[in-house]
mmCIF file of C-alpha atoms in Angstrom:
data_model
loop_
_atom_site.group_PDB
_atom_site.id
_atom_site.type_symbol
_atom_site.label_atom_id
_atom_site.label_comp_id
_atom_site.label_asym_id
_atom_site.label_seq_id
_atom_site.Cartn_x
_atom_site.Cartn_y
_atom_site.Cartn_z
ATOM 1 C CA MET A 23 -3.570 20.715 -8.422
ATOM 2 C CA ILE A 24 -1.571 19.350 -11.464
ATOM 3 C CA THR A 25 -0.221 16.273 -9.606
ATOM 4 C CA GLU A 26 -3.759 15.569 -8.509
ATOM 5 C CA ILE A 27 -5.090 15.529 -11.972
ATOM 6 C CA LYS A 28 -2.089 13.221 -13.179
ATOM 7 C CA ALA A 29 -2.848 10.980 -10.303
ATOM 8 C CA VAL A 30 -6.475 10.637 -11.170
ATOM 9 C CA ALA A 31 -5.836 10.070 -14.670
ATOM 10 C CA ALA A 32 -3.280 7.351 -13.985
ATOM 11 C CA ARG A 33 -5.791 5.599 -11.778
ATOM 12 C CA SER A 34 -8.751 5.719 -13.986
ATOM 13 C CA SER A 35 -7.082 5.235 -17.600
ATOM 14 C CA ALA A 36 -8.988 2.101 -18.050
ATOM 15 C CA THR A 37 -12.387 3.549 -17.419
ATOM 16 C CA LEU A 38 -11.456 6.707 -19.416
ATOM 17 C CA TRP A 39 -11.509 4.759 -22.590
ATOM 18 C CA GLU A 40 -14.977 3.060 -21.789
ATOM 19 C CA ASP A 41 -16.367 6.584 -20.991
ATOM 20 C CA ALA A 42 -15.143 7.802 -24.184
ATOM 21 C CA PHE A 43 -16.609 4.970 -26.043
ATOM 22 C CA GLY A 44 -19.888 5.680 -24.300
ATOM 23 C CA VAL A 45 -20.087 9.307 -25.167
ATOM 24 C CA LEU A 46 -19.174 8.493 -28.683
ATOM 25 C CA SER A 47 -22.076 5.784 -29.118
ATOM 26 C CA LEU A 48 -24.560 8.087 -27.327
ATOM 27 C CA PHE A 49 -23.573 10.743 -29.844
ATOM 28 C CA ALA A 50 -24.073 8.328 -32.833
ATOM 29 C CA VAL A 51 -27.663 7.458 -31.382
ATOM 30 C CA LEU A 52 -28.227 11.136 -31.319
ATOM 31 C CA VAL A 53 -27.443 11.958 -34.705
ATOM 32 C CA ALA A 54 -29.295 8.661 -36.039
ATOM 33 C CA GLY A 55 -32.343 9.861 -34.119
ATOM 34 C CA LEU A 56 -32.166 13.318 -35.469
ATOM 35 C CA SER A 57 -31.683 12.105 -38.987
ATOM 36 C CA LEU A 58 -34.448 9.648 -38.918
ATOM 37 C CA PRO A 59 -37.421 11.982 -39.460
ATOM 38 C CA SER A 60 -35.660 13.130 -42.914
ATOM 39 C CA LEU A 61 -35.791 9.462 -44.079
ATOM 40 C CA ILE A 62 -39.130 8.809 -43.457
#
């Protein structure tokens, strides 16, 4: 099980950073959208 997880992490290390950046940007859009009504 652990060796499979290590193998998957080694194969997808490039896309892992892209996915993390995507999640971070979606979270930023969510926070901006939720704080927008208080600014208007």
